[in-house]
Short mmCIF file of C-alpha atoms (C1' of nucleotides) in Angstrom, two decimals:
data_model
loop_
_atom_site.label_atom_id
_atom_site.label_comp_id
_atom_site.label_asym_id
_atom_site.label_seq_id
_atom_site.Cartn_x
_atom_site.Cartn_y
_atom_site.Cartn_z
CA MET U 1 -27.38 151.47 130.85
CA HIS U 2 -26.73 150.93 134.45
CA LEU U 3 -24.24 153.80 134.45
CA ILE U 4 -24.15 154.48 138.20
CA LEU U 5 -23.16 151.11 139.07
CA ILE U 6 -20.56 151.17 136.00
CA GLU U 7 -19.16 154.28 137.04
CA HIS U 8 -18.67 153.20 140.73
CA ILE U 9 -16.76 149.78 139.62
CA GLN U 10 -14.55 151.96 137.31
CA LYS U 11 -13.53 153.87 140.36
CA PHE U 12 -11.51 150.73 141.18
CA VAL U 13 -11.06 148.52 138.11
CA THR U 14 -10.94 149.51 134.54
CA LEU U 15 -13.43 147.79 132.21
CA GLU U 16 -13.09 147.00 128.76
CA PRO U 17 -16.20 147.71 126.60
CA ALA U 18 -17.05 144.19 125.84
CA GLU U 19 -16.96 143.52 129.73
CA ILE U 20 -19.32 146.58 130.21
CA GLU U 21 -21.46 145.08 127.73
CA ILE U 22 -21.71 141.53 129.71
CA LEU U 23 -22.00 143.35 132.86
CA ASP U 24 -24.81 145.70 131.78
CA SER U 25 -26.90 142.73 130.15
CA ALA U 26 -26.78 140.85 133.37
CA LEU U 27 -28.11 143.41 135.47
CA ARG U 28 -31.69 144.39 136.32
CA VAL U 29 -33.12 147.30 138.08
CA SER U 30 -35.74 147.10 140.68
CA LYS U 31 -38.01 149.98 141.88
CA LEU U 32 -38.86 149.62 145.46
CA LYS U 33 -41.84 151.13 147.30
CA LYS U 34 -41.19 152.84 150.60
CA LYS U 35 -41.37 150.43 153.36
CA GLU U 36 -41.17 147.45 150.71
CA LEU U 37 -38.94 144.55 152.03
CA VAL U 38 -36.36 142.85 150.06
CA LEU U 39 -35.31 140.56 152.86
CA GLN U 40 -36.92 138.96 155.93
CA GLU U 41 -35.60 137.22 159.03
CA GLY U 42 -35.59 133.38 158.35
CA GLN U 43 -34.95 133.67 154.72
CA ILE U 44 -32.09 133.03 152.89
CA CYS U 45 -30.41 136.04 151.27
CA ASN U 46 -29.65 135.23 147.89
CA ASP U 47 -29.10 138.84 146.38
CA MET U 48 -26.96 141.76 146.37
CA TYR U 49 -28.61 145.04 146.21
CA PHE U 50 -26.80 148.28 144.86
CA VAL U 51 -28.61 151.56 145.94
CA VAL U 52 -29.05 153.45 142.75
CA LYS U 53 -31.42 156.01 143.99
CA GLY U 54 -33.38 156.25 147.55
CA CYS U 55 -32.18 154.36 150.63
CA LEU U 56 -32.35 150.82 152.20
CA ARG U 57 -31.98 149.82 155.73
CA GLN U 58 -30.99 146.64 157.52
CA TYR U 59 -32.81 146.05 160.74
CA ILE U 60 -33.93 143.44 163.47
CA ILE U 61 -36.86 143.02 165.73
CA ASN U 62 -35.61 142.85 169.16
CA THR U 63 -37.23 140.83 172.14
CA LYS U 64 -39.45 143.76 172.89
CA GLY U 65 -40.96 143.73 169.34
CA SER U 66 -39.60 146.72 168.25
CA GLU U 67 -37.30 147.52 165.04
CA GLN U 68 -33.71 148.39 165.44
CA THR U 69 -31.73 149.65 162.42
CA LEU U 70 -28.25 148.14 162.04
CA GLN U 71 -27.48 149.73 158.86
CA PHE U 72 -28.11 152.08 155.98
CA ALA U 73 -27.40 152.00 152.56
CA ILE U 74 -27.79 155.28 150.18
CA GLU U 75 -26.81 155.70 146.91
CA ASN U 76 -23.47 153.94 145.70
CA TRP U 77 -23.53 151.44 148.51
CA TRP U 78 -24.15 147.85 148.44
CA MET U 79 -26.50 146.06 150.86
CA THR U 80 -26.74 142.36 151.77
CA ASP U 81 -26.59 139.83 154.22
CA TYR U 82 -23.30 138.38 153.73
CA LEU U 83 -23.26 135.82 156.13
CA SER U 84 -26.51 134.18 154.87
CA TYR U 85 -25.30 134.85 151.32
CA HIS U 86 -22.11 132.91 151.95
CA ASN U 87 -23.30 130.28 154.23
CA LEU U 88 -26.83 129.58 152.78
CA ILE U 89 -28.25 129.98 156.44
CA PRO U 90 -31.42 132.01 157.24
CA SER U 91 -31.08 135.70 157.85
CA HIS U 92 -31.18 137.29 161.23
CA PHE U 93 -32.16 140.69 159.63
CA TYR U 94 -34.93 142.47 157.52
CA ILE U 95 -33.96 144.55 154.63
CA GLN U 96 -36.30 147.43 153.44
CA ALA U 97 -36.46 150.24 151.46
CA VAL U 98 -36.82 153.54 153.65
CA GLU U 99 -37.91 155.64 150.63
CA ASN U 100 -39.01 154.82 147.31
CA SER U 101 -35.69 153.50 145.68
CA GLU U 102 -34.09 152.11 142.79
CA VAL U 103 -31.59 149.37 143.34
CA ILE U 104 -29.73 147.14 140.94
CA VAL U 105 -30.31 143.31 142.19
CA ILE U 106 -27.54 140.48 141.36
CA GLU U 107 -28.86 137.20 142.31
CA LYS U 108 -26.07 134.89 143.56
CA SER U 109 -26.10 132.64 140.54
CA SER U 110 -25.91 135.56 138.18
CA MET U 111 -23.08 136.97 140.52
CA GLU U 112 -20.87 133.88 140.44
CA LEU U 113 -21.18 133.84 136.32
CA LEU U 114 -20.19 137.62 136.36
CA LEU U 115 -17.24 136.94 138.42
CA LEU U 116 -16.22 134.12 136.01
CA GLN U 117 -16.67 136.13 133.09
CA ILE U 118 -15.05 139.41 134.52
CA PRO U 119 -12.56 138.22 137.07
CA LYS U 120 -11.87 141.93 137.76
CA LEU U 121 -14.85 142.15 139.30
CA GLU U 122 -13.48 140.08 142.03
CA ARG U 123 -11.07 142.99 142.63
CA TYR U 124 -13.82 145.37 143.01
CA PHE U 125 -15.92 143.49 145.35
CA ARG U 126 -12.83 142.60 147.55
CA ILE U 127 -12.16 146.65 147.65
CA VAL U 128 -15.81 147.42 148.44
CA ALA U 129 -15.98 144.75 151.16
CA GLN U 130 -12.71 145.64 152.80
CA LYS U 131 -13.68 149.25 152.81
CA SER U 132 -17.14 148.30 154.36
CA PHE U 133 -15.44 146.47 157.06
CA GLY U 134 -13.06 149.42 157.88
CA ALA U 135 -16.14 151.71 158.15
CA GLY U 136 -17.75 149.01 160.54
CA GLN U 137 -14.77 149.09 162.62
CA MET U 138 -14.80 153.08 162.99
CA ARG U 139 -18.43 152.67 163.73
CA ILE U 140 -17.77 150.09 166.70
CA LYS U 141 -15.06 152.65 167.86
CA PHE U 142 -17.70 155.48 167.80
CA LEU U 143 -20.34 153.35 169.57
CA PHE U 144 -18.03 152.12 172.32
CA THR U 145 -16.21 155.73 173.01
CA MET U 146 -18.98 158.43 172.59
CA SER U 147 -22.02 159.32 174.55
CA ALA U 148 -25.45 159.24 173.09
CA GLU U 149 -25.23 163.05 172.39
CA GLU U 150 -21.71 162.79 170.97
CA ARG U 151 -22.95 160.10 168.73
CA TYR U 152 -25.89 162.30 167.59
CA HIS U 153 -23.81 165.24 166.77
CA HIS U 154 -21.14 163.35 165.22
CA PHE U 155 -23.56 161.60 162.77
CA ASN U 156 -25.34 165.02 162.12
CA THR U 157 -22.16 166.52 161.21
CA LEU U 158 -20.89 163.73 159.02
CA HIS U 159 -24.41 163.23 157.21
CA PRO U 160 -26.61 166.08 157.66
CA GLU U 161 -28.70 165.59 154.34
CA PHE U 162 -29.31 162.10 155.90
CA VAL U 163 -31.00 163.20 159.08
CA GLN U 164 -33.34 165.18 156.99
CA ARG U 165 -34.37 161.93 154.81
CA VAL U 166 -34.77 159.43 157.47
CA PRO U 167 -37.45 159.15 160.40
CA GLN U 168 -35.54 160.04 163.62
CA TYR U 169 -36.50 156.93 165.31
CA MET U 170 -34.66 154.89 162.60
CA ILE U 171 -31.34 157.05 163.28
CA ALA U 172 -31.84 156.65 167.15
CA SER U 173 -31.86 152.95 167.04
CA TYR U 174 -28.96 153.04 164.41
CA LEU U 175 -26.88 155.21 166.96
CA ASP U 176 -28.08 152.69 169.92
CA PHE U 177 -30.38 155.01 171.90
CA SER U 178 -34.22 155.48 172.13
CA ALA U 179 -36.34 157.76 170.06
CA GLU U 180 -37.34 159.63 173.33
CA PHE U 181 -33.70 160.20 174.28
CA MET U 182 -32.91 161.42 170.53
CA SER U 183 -35.80 163.97 170.91
CA LYS U 184 -34.48 165.15 174.28
CA ILE U 185 -30.90 165.64 172.85
CA ARG U 186 -32.58 167.68 169.89
CA SER U 187 -34.35 170.00 172.05
CA GLY U 188 -31.22 170.53 174.31
CA LYS U 189 -33.26 169.14 177.26
CA VAL U 190 -30.44 166.81 178.35
CA MET Q 1 6.24 126.21 153.66
CA HIS Q 2 3.56 128.55 155.05
CA LEU Q 3 0.96 125.69 155.23
CA ILE Q 4 -1.56 127.14 157.63
CA LEU Q 5 -2.20 130.11 155.35
CA ILE Q 6 -2.02 128.16 152.02
CA GLU Q 7 -4.70 125.60 153.41
CA HIS Q 8 -6.81 128.49 154.35
CA ILE Q 9 -6.78 129.86 150.96
CA GLN Q 10 -7.40 126.68 149.51
CA LYS Q 11 -10.61 126.47 151.25
CA PHE Q 12 -12.06 129.17 148.86
CA VAL Q 13 -9.88 128.82 145.74
CA THR Q 14 -7.69 126.22 144.20
CA LEU Q 15 -4.10 126.98 143.67
CA GLU Q 16 -1.63 125.47 141.15
CA PRO Q 17 1.86 124.30 142.37
CA ALA Q 18 3.46 127.28 140.44
CA GLU Q 19 1.04 129.75 142.46
CA ILE Q 20 1.90 128.04 145.79
CA GLU Q 21 5.63 128.36 144.98
CA ILE Q 22 5.04 132.03 144.31
CA LEU Q 23 3.11 132.57 147.26
CA ASP Q 24 5.15 130.84 149.66
CA SER Q 25 8.39 132.56 148.65
CA ALA Q 26 6.49 136.07 149.09
CA LEU Q 27 5.38 135.25 152.64
CA ARG Q 28 7.24 135.88 155.71
CA VAL Q 29 6.77 135.01 159.16
CA SER Q 30 7.08 137.20 162.15
CA LYS Q 31 7.30 136.03 165.70
CA LEU Q 32 5.80 138.48 168.16
CA LYS Q 33 6.15 138.99 171.70
CA LYS Q 34 3.31 139.20 174.18
CA LYS Q 35 2.25 142.82 174.26
CA GLU Q 36 4.32 143.80 171.25
CA LEU Q 37 2.66 146.43 169.01
CA VAL Q 38 2.72 146.02 165.28
CA LEU Q 39 0.59 149.11 164.71
CA GLN Q 40 0.07 152.36 166.87
CA GLU Q 41 -2.76 155.16 166.56
CA GLY Q 42 -1.52 157.74 164.15
CA GLN Q 43 0.55 155.55 162.07
CA ILE Q 44 -0.39 154.13 158.34
CA CYS Q 45 -1.30 150.78 158.34
CA ASN Q 46 0.92 149.15 155.56
CA ASP Q 47 0.51 145.41 156.63
CA MET Q 48 -1.82 142.85 156.64
CA TYR Q 49 -1.53 140.06 159.65
CA PHE Q 50 -2.64 136.49 159.29
CA VAL Q 51 -2.37 134.80 162.75
CA VAL Q 52 -0.67 131.45 162.44
CA LYS Q 53 -0.31 130.93 166.09
CA GLY Q 54 -1.38 132.95 169.07
CA CYS Q 55 -3.88 136.16 169.21
CA LEU Q 56 -3.77 139.46 168.04
CA ARG Q 57 -6.10 142.29 169.16
CA GLN Q 58 -6.94 145.76 167.90
CA TYR Q 59 -7.68 148.39 170.61
CA ILE Q 60 -7.91 152.06 171.24
CA ILE Q 61 -7.28 154.42 173.97
CA ASN Q 62 -10.48 156.22 174.93
CA THR Q 63 -10.56 159.64 176.29
CA LYS Q 64 -10.09 158.39 179.92
CA GLY Q 65 -7.14 156.97 178.91
CA SER Q 66 -8.01 153.33 179.21
CA GLU Q 67 -7.89 150.54 176.52
CA GLN Q 68 -10.75 149.33 174.70
CA THR Q 69 -10.56 146.16 172.58
CA LEU Q 70 -12.49 146.23 169.49
CA GLN Q 71 -11.31 143.11 167.59
CA PHE Q 72 -9.58 139.95 168.46
CA ALA Q 73 -7.91 137.68 165.94
CA ILE Q 74 -6.72 134.24 166.68
CA GLU Q 75 -5.49 131.43 164.42
CA ASN Q 76 -6.68 131.62 160.72
CA TRP Q 77 -7.99 135.17 160.84
CA TRP Q 78 -6.64 138.33 159.38
CA MET Q 79 -6.08 141.57 161.02
CA THR Q 80 -5.61 145.03 159.78
CA ASP Q 81 -6.90 148.40 159.66
CA TYR Q 82 -8.30 148.45 156.23
CA LEU Q 83 -9.40 151.87 156.28
CA SER Q 84 -5.96 153.00 156.91
CA TYR Q 85 -4.54 150.56 154.50
CA HIS Q 86 -6.68 151.63 151.67
CA ASN Q 87 -6.94 155.43 152.10
CA LEU Q 88 -3.41 155.87 153.32
CA ILE Q 89 -4.59 157.72 156.45
CA PRO Q 90 -3.52 157.50 160.02
CA SER Q 91 -4.83 154.65 161.99
CA HIS Q 92 -7.14 155.19 164.85
CA PHE Q 93 -5.96 151.72 166.30
CA TYR Q 94 -3.44 149.93 168.00
CA ILE Q 95 -2.71 146.23 167.02
CA GLN Q 96 -1.10 144.19 169.36
CA ALA Q 97 -0.19 140.58 170.28
CA VAL Q 98 -2.18 139.36 173.18
CA GLU Q 99 0.05 136.24 173.62
CA ASN Q 100 3.37 135.41 172.06
CA SER Q 101 2.25 134.88 168.55
CA GLU Q 102 3.33 133.75 165.08
CA VAL Q 103 1.94 135.73 162.16
CA ILE Q 104 2.25 135.89 158.61
CA VAL Q 105 2.97 139.54 157.29
CA ILE Q 106 2.07 141.06 153.82
CA GLU Q 107 3.24 144.43 153.05
CA LYS Q 108 1.04 146.23 150.88
CA SER Q 109 3.41 146.51 147.94
CA SER Q 110 3.84 142.81 148.10
CA MET Q 111 0.44 142.16 148.41
CA GLU Q 112 -0.48 144.24 145.25
CA LEU Q 113 2.28 141.99 143.39
CA LEU Q 114 0.51 138.82 144.64
CA LEU Q 115 -2.70 139.85 143.37
CA LEU Q 116 -1.30 140.72 140.06
CA GLN Q 117 0.38 137.32 139.86
CA ILE Q 118 -2.13 135.18 141.48
CA PRO Q 119 -5.63 136.98 140.59
CA LYS Q 120 -7.36 133.80 142.24
CA LEU Q 121 -6.36 135.48 145.41
CA GLU Q 122 -8.76 138.49 144.64
CA ARG Q 123 -11.44 135.84 145.16
CA TYR Q 124 -9.96 134.66 148.34
CA PHE Q 125 -9.64 138.16 149.90
CA ARG Q 126 -13.06 139.06 148.86
CA ILE Q 127 -14.85 136.46 150.17
CA VAL Q 128 -12.80 136.83 153.61
CA ALA Q 129 -13.71 140.23 153.63
CA GLN Q 130 -17.16 139.77 153.02
CA LYS Q 131 -17.39 137.17 155.71
CA SER Q 132 -15.81 139.34 158.06
CA PHE Q 133 -17.94 142.08 157.30
CA GLY Q 134 -20.81 139.65 157.94
CA ALA Q 135 -19.48 138.63 161.32
CA GLY Q 136 -19.37 142.16 162.09
CA GLN Q 137 -22.87 142.86 161.36
CA MET Q 138 -23.74 139.96 163.82
CA ARG Q 139 -21.59 141.47 166.34
CA ILE Q 140 -23.74 144.76 166.14
CA LYS Q 141 -26.70 142.93 166.56
CA PHE Q 142 -25.52 141.01 169.56
CA LEU Q 143 -24.29 144.57 171.09
CA PHE Q 144 -27.53 146.22 170.24
CA THR Q 145 -30.18 143.50 171.76
CA MET Q 146 -28.47 141.76 174.55
CA SER Q 147 -27.60 142.82 178.17
CA ALA Q 148 -23.94 142.81 179.35
CA GLU Q 149 -24.90 139.72 181.19
CA GLU Q 150 -26.24 137.82 178.00
CA ARG Q 151 -23.36 139.09 176.02
CA TYR Q 152 -20.96 137.56 178.43
CA HIS Q 153 -22.77 134.18 178.50
CA HIS Q 154 -23.22 134.19 174.87
CA PHE Q 155 -19.40 134.82 174.39
CA ASN Q 156 -18.57 132.36 176.96
CA THR Q 157 -20.41 129.71 175.17
CA LEU Q 158 -19.32 130.46 171.61
CA HIS Q 159 -15.63 130.62 172.37
CA PRO Q 160 -14.91 128.81 175.90
CA GLU Q 161 -11.37 128.31 175.01
CA PHE Q 162 -10.94 131.88 174.44
CA VAL Q 163 -12.16 133.29 177.62
CA GLN Q 164 -9.26 131.28 179.54
CA ARG Q 165 -6.60 132.48 177.07
CA VAL Q 166 -7.10 136.37 177.39
CA PRO Q 167 -7.30 138.66 180.30
CA GLN Q 168 -10.87 139.28 181.23
CA TYR Q 169 -10.58 142.90 181.23
CA MET Q 170 -9.80 142.82 177.35
CA ILE Q 171 -13.05 140.57 176.86
CA ALA Q 172 -15.04 142.96 179.12
CA SER Q 173 -14.11 146.01 176.93
CA TYR Q 174 -14.65 143.87 173.56
CA LEU Q 175 -18.23 142.98 175.05
CA ASP Q 176 -18.49 146.71 176.05
CA PHE Q 177 -18.94 146.70 179.58
CA SER Q 178 -16.41 147.20 182.46
CA ALA Q 179 -13.90 144.72 183.96
CA GLU Q 180 -15.52 145.29 187.43
CA PHE Q 181 -18.99 144.55 185.96
CA MET Q 182 -17.56 141.40 184.57
CA SER Q 183 -16.48 140.30 187.67
CA LYS Q 184 -19.66 140.71 189.00
CA ILE Q 185 -21.24 138.85 186.48
CA ARG Q 186 -18.98 135.96 186.81
CA SER Q 187 -19.49 135.65 190.53
CA GLY Q 188 -23.19 135.84 190.00
CA LYS Q 189 -23.49 139.29 192.19
CA VAL Q 190 -25.70 140.64 189.53
"C1'" DT L 1 12.00 131.99 196.08
"C1'" DT L 2 11.16 136.71 196.79
"C1'" DT L 3 9.52 140.77 194.83
"C1'" DA L 4 7.07 143.44 191.26
"C1'" DT L 5 3.54 143.61 188.26
"C1'" DT L 6 -0.44 142.43 186.39
"C1'" DT L 7 -5.30 140.86 186.82
"C1'" DC L 8 -9.40 140.23 189.43
"C1'" DT L 9 -12.64 141.29 193.27
"C1'" DT L 10 -16.11 143.68 196.27
"C1'" DG L 11 -19.01 147.34 197.94
"C1'" DA L 12 -20.78 152.04 197.90
"C1'" DA L 13 -22.37 155.94 195.29
"C1'" DG L 14 -23.57 157.85 191.02
"C1'" DT L 15 -25.41 158.56 186.26
"C1'" DA L 16 -26.46 158.20 181.47
"C1'" DC L 17 -29.54 156.41 179.75
"C1'" DT L 18 -34.74 153.45 179.21
"C1'" DT L 19 -39.42 152.79 179.54
"C1'" DC L 20 -44.00 154.22 180.12
"C1'" DA L 21 -47.99 156.71 179.18
"C1'" DA L 22 -50.17 160.69 176.97
"C1'" DG L 23 -50.26 164.30 174.21
"C1'" DT L 24 -48.93 166.96 169.74
"C1'" DT L 25 -47.33 167.29 165.29
"C1'" DT L 26 -46.48 165.95 160.71
"C1'" DT L 27 -47.36 163.05 156.68
"C1'" DT L 28 -49.98 159.80 154.37
"C1'" DT L 29 -54.16 157.99 152.35
"C1'" DA L 30 -58.99 158.04 150.80
"C1'" DT Y 1 -59.89 168.12 152.57
"C1'" DA Y 2 -60.90 165.04 156.27
"C1'" DA Y 3 -59.41 161.19 158.60
"C1'" DA Y 4 -56.03 157.98 159.63
"C1'" DA Y 5 -51.55 156.70 160.28
"C1'" DA Y 6 -46.92 157.61 161.38
"C1'" DA Y 7 -43.57 160.27 163.66
"C1'" DC Y 8 -42.09 163.24 167.56
"C1'" DT Y 9 -42.41 165.33 172.29
"C1'" DT Y 10 -42.55 165.52 177.20
"C1'" DG Y 11 -41.93 164.55 182.01
"C1'" DA Y 12 -41.75 161.01 185.61
"C1'" DA Y 13 -39.93 156.93 187.52
"C1'" DG Y 14 -36.93 153.10 186.92
"C1'" DT Y 15 -32.68 150.47 186.00
"C1'" DA Y 16 -28.59 148.77 183.99
"C1'" DC Y 17 -24.88 149.85 184.05
"C1'" DT Y 18 -20.10 153.02 185.63
"C1'" DT Y 19 -16.95 154.96 188.49
"C1'" DC Y 20 -13.94 154.97 192.50
"C1'" DA Y 21 -11.09 152.96 195.91
"C1'" DA Y 22 -8.99 149.54 198.26
"C1'" DG Y 23 -7.70 144.86 198.73
"C1'" DA Y 24 -6.78 139.92 197.06
"C1'" DA Y 25 -5.11 136.81 194.05
"C1'" DA Y 26 -2.48 135.21 190.23
"C1'" DT Y 27 1.27 135.57 187.11
"C1'" DA Y 28 5.86 137.08 185.65
"C1'" DA Y 29 10.57 138.72 186.75
"C1'" DA Y 30 14.42 138.95 189.41
#
DNA sequence: TTTATTTCTTGAAGTACTTCAAGTTTTTTA
DNA sequence: TAAAAAACTTGAAGTACTTCAAGAAATAAA
């Protein structure tokens, strides 16, 4: 049983036993090794990933050839490239496991089938997407109004466990400053 | 008849005549004067707005007391503060008409009713939210990887009509640089 | 039209960051 | 456990912007 996802869904909609049955048999778990890629730039994103355990990140490779993390997903978060997924266009992003991770993968075709069989899931995914969009708006607010140092302390206060788990250079690029500058912030040299 | 919205919905789901009837009678149009606010910081956002004509923007007032635009919505776009809307928490944002505008307002209570009466709308709003989130991800990519000048030219190429309609200082803050710097970019002095 | 208000421009001075390069520490692999 | 790889630190030099202040131009109001 894919309990973690089913419980997450039931926070937003109530499923009948029969629906849980359908859902459960449609899901499959995939174990990802640290650094394993599930999406690469140029590919069409055909899956949605729900993190059961571990951590994924979405990143790009910029013109200087270095990686910039745009998004993290930890337990109970969905990760995908919605634009590539919906419009069938090549993705601009990489999606990678930051740690050894366990994810539930739902392919697009199987997702469409599920949404027909269990229309309540439309509601669940609507709410998830709307909340994610709301979180994204807050992120832009923080990026626009806080200095690098403020963003670091804010993130560190909000997600202290996370800062331990993930390499600093990934967090630095997620907060839109260089790894070197982050090092200076941490040591108080700025 | 609120044709523009109904047509927009029918791009994603097919509505029965009876459903159109229900929908149509639940909607109301509101005319907004230029600069009119529909949401202020600290208020709980209780509505969703669909722009029929004109333009809305979401902005904040930063610590220096100046406005920063985080989001625009033109014809066929939805605008709301999803975080405040879903979690019933005070909004961090202002939402304002940039021009004299016509919007369709749906209050939360009426939205919940509509979603029960026309479950297909769950699908519509799911797709809209997922696509919006996808667009937000691209926005962050552009903010992270392009210089101010590149962001300006990129935006200008993508939305040339828009740059005419909206004061430059709003676009400057949306692209995360100062109005003065935008002026210098435009005159080639940089 | 006249006046008031809003928006845009310009240059000079300042700053919050980046980049580079080299060394150190930590983690992973064999 | 040694060796290799990945991640972090440090300082020096550079730069892409911001801020300020003042004036000009465009738009709206009277």
